[in-house]
Amino acid sequence: MTTPILRHLDDLRALRRTWTRAGETLGLVPTMGALHSGHLSLVEAAKAACDRVIVTIFVNPKQFNNPDDLAKYPRTEQEDAEKLAPYGVDAIYVPDPDQIYPPGFATTVSLAGLTDVMDGPNRPGHFEGVATVVAKLFLQSGAEAAFFGEKDYQQLMVVKRMARDLDIPIEVVGCPTVRDASGLALSSRNARLSPAGVTVAGHLNPLMEAAATRLRAGEAWGPLQAELGAALTELGFSEVEYIDLRRSDDLSALSALTAPARMFVAAWLDGVRLIDNIAV
Ligand code: PAF
């Protein structure tokens, strides 16, 4: 059976009403399409936890600080629907742009603190765009739970805080990053890497894991951070935006392993911005 594709909020709400009347819970998997195994693992988690599942596909212009990135973002609705078919999701919500941003749309959701670091300053406006569209998707769907990858760990924290602060009654569930055999975190942007770039990118996660092992063994973070940066530059990464050690719970900076922590990297390769993070 082909999965229904909904393009209007009224249709989403009508479907949701029938499920609510039947006492069924809804799990939401928000995406921008170009689906890969990472997204499909979120769908599996949603299917396991909820009676009904909706995947949303919306390339959200408000979260792109770089117009070139927005223009190049893959749009593959037909293939995405084919990839989702075996999972038996109940609907795919591909809202027409005016269903998210009607004429005169004037509201922005912004968060302090969590967005002051890493991708916040490096991608001005990005988290406002994410928080605004995700708040809309939560409110439009009335879902009981929503599933996000830990690959975008800062985004996951931002979305959790936004839902909590705005009293949106939804559980935000973080799911483990899915990686290829080299350790490269799956991302829709990986498709823009050259074959040589894919090989280089495959070194990122093993280098991070090696640094984490040494950190756990008692080596100081400062020299490890510098060594990792030098190794990435040597490999061919054109710019290393940040290599950070931060508390897992509030993203405040750490200079040593004094609390549960994650290591975060953002670096450019082949004109593609790659991010990764691991628990240390
Ligand atoms: O992670 C993404 O794909 C996007 O940031 C999201 C959460 C779907 C919001 O547009």
Short mmCIF file of C-alpha atoms and ligand atoms in Angstrom, two decimals:
data_model
loop_
_atom_site.label_atom_id
_atom_site.label_comp_id
_atom_site.label_asym_id
_atom_site.label_seq_id
_atom_site.Cartn_x
_atom_site.Cartn_y
_atom_site.Cartn_z
CA MET A 1 0.00 0.00 0.00
CA THR A 2 1.36 3.43 -0.84
CA THR A 3 1.82 5.79 2.09
CA PRO A 4 -0.53 8.79 2.03
CA ILE A 5 1.26 12.08 1.41
CA LEU A 6 -0.33 15.05 3.15
CA ARG A 7 0.40 18.58 1.99
CA HIS A 8 -2.14 20.55 4.02
CA LEU A 9 -2.48 21.13 7.72
CA ASP A 10 -6.24 20.43 7.60
CA ASP A 11 -5.58 16.92 6.30
CA LEU A 12 -2.95 16.31 8.99
CA ARG A 13 -5.32 17.48 11.71
CA ALA A 14 -8.23 15.40 10.35
CA LEU A 15 -6.10 12.25 10.39
CA ARG A 16 -4.76 13.04 13.83
CA ARG A 17 -8.34 13.48 15.14
CA THR A 18 -9.34 9.98 14.01
CA TRP A 19 -6.34 8.51 15.82
CA THR A 20 -6.96 10.54 18.98
CA ARG A 21 -10.59 9.33 19.04
CA ALA A 22 -9.30 5.75 18.79
CA GLY A 23 -6.92 6.41 21.70
CA GLU A 24 -3.85 5.97 19.50
CA THR A 25 -0.52 7.72 20.12
CA LEU A 26 1.43 9.46 17.38
CA GLY A 27 5.20 9.51 16.91
CA LEU A 28 6.69 12.20 14.68
CA VAL A 29 9.96 11.94 12.74
CA PRO A 30 10.80 15.44 11.46
CA THR A 31 13.21 15.45 8.50
CA MET A 32 14.27 17.57 5.56
CA GLY A 33 14.16 14.53 3.26
CA ALA A 34 17.08 12.94 1.39
CA LEU A 35 16.46 10.05 3.75
CA HIS A 36 19.23 7.66 4.74
CA SER A 37 19.60 4.83 7.25
CA GLY A 38 19.94 7.35 10.10
CA HIS A 39 16.43 8.65 9.41
CA LEU A 40 15.12 5.12 8.98
CA SER A 41 16.46 4.19 12.43
CA LEU A 42 14.37 7.07 13.83
CA VAL A 43 11.34 5.66 12.03
CA GLU A 44 12.01 2.25 13.61
CA ALA A 45 12.28 3.83 17.07
CA ALA A 46 9.01 5.71 16.49
CA LYS A 47 7.24 2.56 15.26
CA ALA A 48 8.39 0.66 18.35
CA ALA A 49 7.13 3.36 20.73
CA CYS A 50 3.92 4.72 19.15
CA ASP A 51 0.72 3.39 17.57
CA ARG A 52 0.98 5.72 14.58
CA VAL A 53 3.98 7.32 12.88
CA ILE A 54 4.25 10.34 10.61
CA VAL A 55 7.46 11.35 8.86
CA THR A 56 7.63 15.02 7.93
CA ILE A 57 9.68 16.27 4.98
CA PHE A 58 10.21 20.02 4.79
CA VAL A 59 13.38 21.75 3.63
CA ASN A 60 13.08 24.63 6.05
CA PRO A 61 14.48 27.81 4.46
CA LYS A 62 14.62 29.62 7.81
CA GLN A 63 17.35 27.35 9.20
CA PHE A 64 19.81 27.83 6.31
CA ASN A 65 22.22 30.66 7.02
CA ASN A 66 23.92 29.93 3.69
CA PRO A 67 21.77 30.38 0.52
CA ASP A 68 24.10 28.11 -1.45
CA ASP A 69 23.57 25.29 1.07
CA LEU A 70 19.79 25.75 0.76
CA ALA A 71 19.95 25.71 -3.04
CA LYS A 72 22.08 22.56 -3.05
CA TYR A 73 20.09 20.70 -0.42
CA PRO A 74 18.86 17.47 -2.07
CA ARG A 75 15.13 17.24 -2.72
CA THR A 76 14.18 13.63 -3.36
CA GLU A 77 10.55 13.19 -2.37
CA GLN A 78 9.82 10.25 -4.67
CA GLU A 79 12.88 8.26 -3.53
CA ASP A 80 12.14 9.16 0.09
CA ALA A 81 8.61 7.78 -0.23
CA GLU A 82 10.03 4.58 -1.75
CA LYS A 83 12.53 4.21 1.11
CA LEU A 84 9.75 4.65 3.66
CA ALA A 85 7.35 2.18 1.99
CA PRO A 86 8.68 -0.98 3.74
CA TYR A 87 8.38 0.67 7.16
CA GLY A 88 4.60 1.05 7.00
CA VAL A 89 4.49 4.62 8.31
CA ASP A 90 0.96 5.98 8.47
CA ALA A 91 1.55 9.20 6.52
CA ILE A 92 4.24 11.47 5.15
CA TYR A 93 3.62 15.15 5.80
CA VAL A 94 5.22 17.26 3.06
CA PRO A 95 3.65 20.62 3.84
CA ASP A 96 3.30 23.21 1.13
CA PRO A 97 5.48 26.15 2.23
CA ASP A 98 2.47 28.31 3.12
CA GLN A 99 1.25 25.64 5.54
CA ILE A 100 4.32 26.34 7.65
CA TYR A 101 4.95 29.99 6.83
CA PRO A 102 1.66 31.62 5.76
CA PRO A 103 1.88 35.14 4.30
CA GLY A 104 2.72 37.61 7.05
CA PHE A 105 4.33 34.96 9.25
CA ALA A 106 6.08 36.98 11.96
CA THR A 107 7.01 34.69 14.82
CA THR A 108 10.45 33.34 15.70
CA VAL A 109 11.28 30.94 18.49
CA SER A 110 14.72 31.64 19.89
CA LEU A 111 16.61 30.20 22.83
CA ALA A 112 19.34 31.67 24.96
CA GLY A 113 22.28 29.77 26.39
CA LEU A 114 22.30 26.48 24.51
CA THR A 115 22.52 28.33 21.20
CA ASP A 116 25.38 30.63 22.26
CA VAL A 117 28.02 28.00 21.43
CA MET A 118 29.19 25.84 18.52
CA ASP A 119 26.63 25.90 15.68
CA GLY A 120 24.88 28.92 17.24
CA PRO A 121 27.55 31.53 16.42
CA ASN A 122 28.84 29.57 13.43
CA ARG A 123 25.43 29.40 11.75
CA PRO A 124 23.62 32.64 12.63
CA GLY A 125 19.84 32.16 12.64
CA HIS A 126 20.08 28.39 12.26
CA PHE A 127 18.66 27.38 15.63
CA GLU A 128 15.93 30.02 15.49
CA GLY A 129 14.86 28.44 12.19
CA VAL A 130 15.00 24.94 13.65
CA ALA A 131 13.16 25.84 16.86
CA THR A 132 10.47 27.73 14.95
CA VAL A 133 9.74 24.97 12.44
CA VAL A 134 9.93 22.18 15.00
CA ALA A 135 7.56 24.05 17.35
CA LYS A 136 5.14 24.36 14.43
CA LEU A 137 5.43 20.67 13.52
CA PHE A 138 4.87 19.66 17.15
CA LEU A 139 1.80 21.89 17.46
CA GLN A 140 0.39 21.03 14.05
CA SER A 141 0.65 17.27 14.60
CA GLY A 142 -0.15 17.07 18.31
CA ALA A 143 2.25 14.12 18.44
CA GLU A 144 2.98 12.49 21.79
CA ALA A 145 6.64 11.81 20.91
CA ALA A 146 9.21 13.00 18.38
CA PHE A 147 12.45 11.32 17.39
CA PHE A 148 15.77 13.06 16.63
CA GLY A 149 19.29 11.79 15.95
CA GLU A 150 22.11 12.41 18.40
CA LYS A 151 24.29 13.32 15.42
CA ASP A 152 22.78 16.79 15.75
CA TYR A 153 23.25 16.73 19.52
CA GLN A 154 23.01 20.49 19.99
CA GLN A 155 19.80 20.53 17.95
CA LEU A 156 18.41 17.72 20.12
CA MET A 157 19.15 19.74 23.27
CA VAL A 158 17.62 22.88 21.75
CA VAL A 159 14.44 21.04 20.73
CA LYS A 160 14.08 19.41 24.16
CA ARG A 161 14.46 22.76 25.91
CA MET A 162 12.09 24.52 23.51
CA ALA A 163 9.34 21.91 24.09
CA ARG A 164 9.85 22.09 27.84
CA ASP A 165 9.91 25.91 27.97
CA LEU A 166 6.80 26.26 25.80
CA ASP A 167 4.89 23.47 27.63
CA ILE A 168 4.39 21.51 24.42
CA PRO A 169 3.23 18.12 25.69
CA ILE A 170 5.58 15.93 23.70
CA GLU A 171 8.42 13.60 24.60
CA VAL A 172 11.57 14.40 22.60
CA VAL A 173 13.52 11.18 22.13
CA GLY A 174 17.22 11.16 21.16
CA CYS A 175 18.41 8.18 19.10
CA PRO A 176 22.01 7.00 18.52
CA THR A 177 23.97 8.28 15.52
CA VAL A 178 24.08 5.83 12.62
CA ARG A 179 27.52 5.47 11.01
CA ASP A 180 28.98 3.83 7.93
CA ALA A 181 31.72 1.17 8.19
CA SER A 182 34.43 3.84 8.54
CA GLY A 183 32.59 5.54 11.39
CA LEU A 184 31.39 8.49 9.28
CA ALA A 185 28.10 9.75 10.69
CA LEU A 186 25.36 9.45 8.06
CA SER A 187 24.16 12.81 6.80
CA SER A 188 22.26 13.97 3.73
CA ARG A 189 25.18 16.31 3.04
CA ASN A 190 27.64 13.37 2.66
CA ALA A 191 26.21 12.87 -0.84
CA ARG A 192 28.04 16.07 -1.86
CA LEU A 193 31.48 14.70 -0.92
CA SER A 194 33.78 13.52 -3.72
CA PRO A 195 34.86 9.83 -3.57
CA ALA A 196 38.24 11.01 -2.21
CA GLY A 197 36.41 13.22 0.28
CA VAL A 198 34.41 10.24 1.57
CA THR A 199 37.70 8.44 2.31
CA VAL A 200 39.11 11.47 4.12
CA ALA A 201 35.85 12.02 6.03
CA GLY A 202 36.05 8.41 7.19
CA HIS A 203 39.04 9.35 9.37
CA LEU A 204 37.12 11.91 11.41
CA ASN A 205 35.31 9.59 13.80
CA PRO A 206 38.26 7.21 14.45
CA LEU A 207 40.44 10.25 15.25
CA MET A 208 37.81 11.53 17.68
CA GLU A 209 37.49 8.11 19.32
CA ALA A 210 41.29 7.86 19.65
CA ALA A 211 41.40 11.30 21.30
CA ALA A 212 38.56 10.26 23.64
CA THR A 213 40.44 7.12 24.66
CA ARG A 214 43.52 9.16 25.51
CA LEU A 215 41.44 11.70 27.39
CA ARG A 216 39.87 8.94 29.49
CA ALA A 217 43.37 7.63 30.17
CA GLY A 218 44.23 10.97 31.75
CA GLU A 219 45.85 13.04 28.95
CA ALA A 220 45.15 16.77 29.01
CA TRP A 221 42.42 18.08 26.69
CA GLY A 222 44.31 21.15 25.37
CA PRO A 223 47.13 19.27 23.59
CA LEU A 224 44.72 16.57 22.37
CA GLN A 225 42.44 19.24 20.92
CA ALA A 226 45.40 20.86 19.12
CA GLU A 227 46.64 17.49 17.83
CA LEU A 228 43.20 16.57 16.49
CA GLY A 229 42.92 19.91 14.71
CA ALA A 230 46.35 19.50 13.14
CA ALA A 231 45.50 15.93 12.04
CA LEU A 232 42.29 17.09 10.33
CA THR A 233 44.09 19.92 8.52
CA GLU A 234 46.82 17.50 7.45
CA LEU A 235 44.17 15.13 6.06
CA GLY A 236 42.72 17.89 3.88
CA PHE A 237 39.90 19.45 5.90
CA SER A 238 39.92 23.05 4.70
CA GLU A 239 38.63 24.66 7.89
CA VAL A 240 38.12 23.32 11.39
CA GLU A 241 35.37 25.46 12.93
CA TYR A 242 35.52 23.96 16.39
CA ILE A 243 36.77 21.01 18.38
CA ASP A 244 35.10 21.21 21.78
CA LEU A 245 34.73 19.21 24.94
CA ARG A 246 31.42 20.02 26.61
CA ARG A 247 29.12 18.81 29.35
CA SER A 248 26.47 16.49 27.89
CA ASP A 249 23.67 18.06 29.93
CA ASP A 250 24.05 21.80 29.29
CA LEU A 251 26.82 22.09 26.67
CA SER A 252 29.01 24.25 28.90
CA ALA A 253 32.71 24.02 28.05
CA LEU A 254 34.99 21.62 29.86
CA SER A 255 38.77 21.68 29.97
CA ALA A 256 39.00 18.25 31.61
CA LEU A 257 36.78 15.21 32.13
CA THR A 258 35.10 16.46 35.30
CA ALA A 259 31.51 15.64 34.26
CA PRO A 260 29.70 13.44 31.71
CA ALA A 261 30.99 14.92 28.46
CA ARG A 262 30.82 14.87 24.69
CA MET A 263 33.42 15.82 22.13
CA PHE A 264 32.12 17.95 19.22
CA VAL A 265 33.76 18.70 15.87
CA ALA A 266 32.66 20.84 12.92
CA ALA A 267 34.97 20.97 9.90
CA TRP A 268 34.76 21.64 6.17
CA LEU A 269 35.75 19.20 3.45
CA ASP A 270 35.04 19.50 -0.29
CA GLY A 271 32.94 22.59 0.49
CA VAL A 272 30.74 20.49 2.77
CA ARG A 273 30.35 21.23 6.47
CA LEU A 274 30.63 18.02 8.48
CA ILE A 275 29.73 17.74 12.15
CA ASP A 276 30.14 14.87 14.57
CA ASN A 277 30.01 14.27 18.31
CA ILE A 278 30.72 11.34 20.59
CA ALA A 279 30.21 10.54 24.25
CA VAL A 280 33.55 10.63 26.04
O1 PAF B 1 17.57 17.71 11.51
C1 PAF B 1 16.85 18.11 10.57
O2 PAF B 1 16.68 17.43 9.56
C2 PAF B 1 16.16 19.45 10.67
O3 PAF B 1 16.94 20.35 11.38
C3 PAF B 1 14.75 19.35 11.29
C4 PAF B 1 14.79 18.87 12.73
C5 PAF B 1 13.88 18.42 10.47
C6 PAF B 1 14.08 20.73 11.30
O4 PAF B 1 13.95 21.24 10.02
#
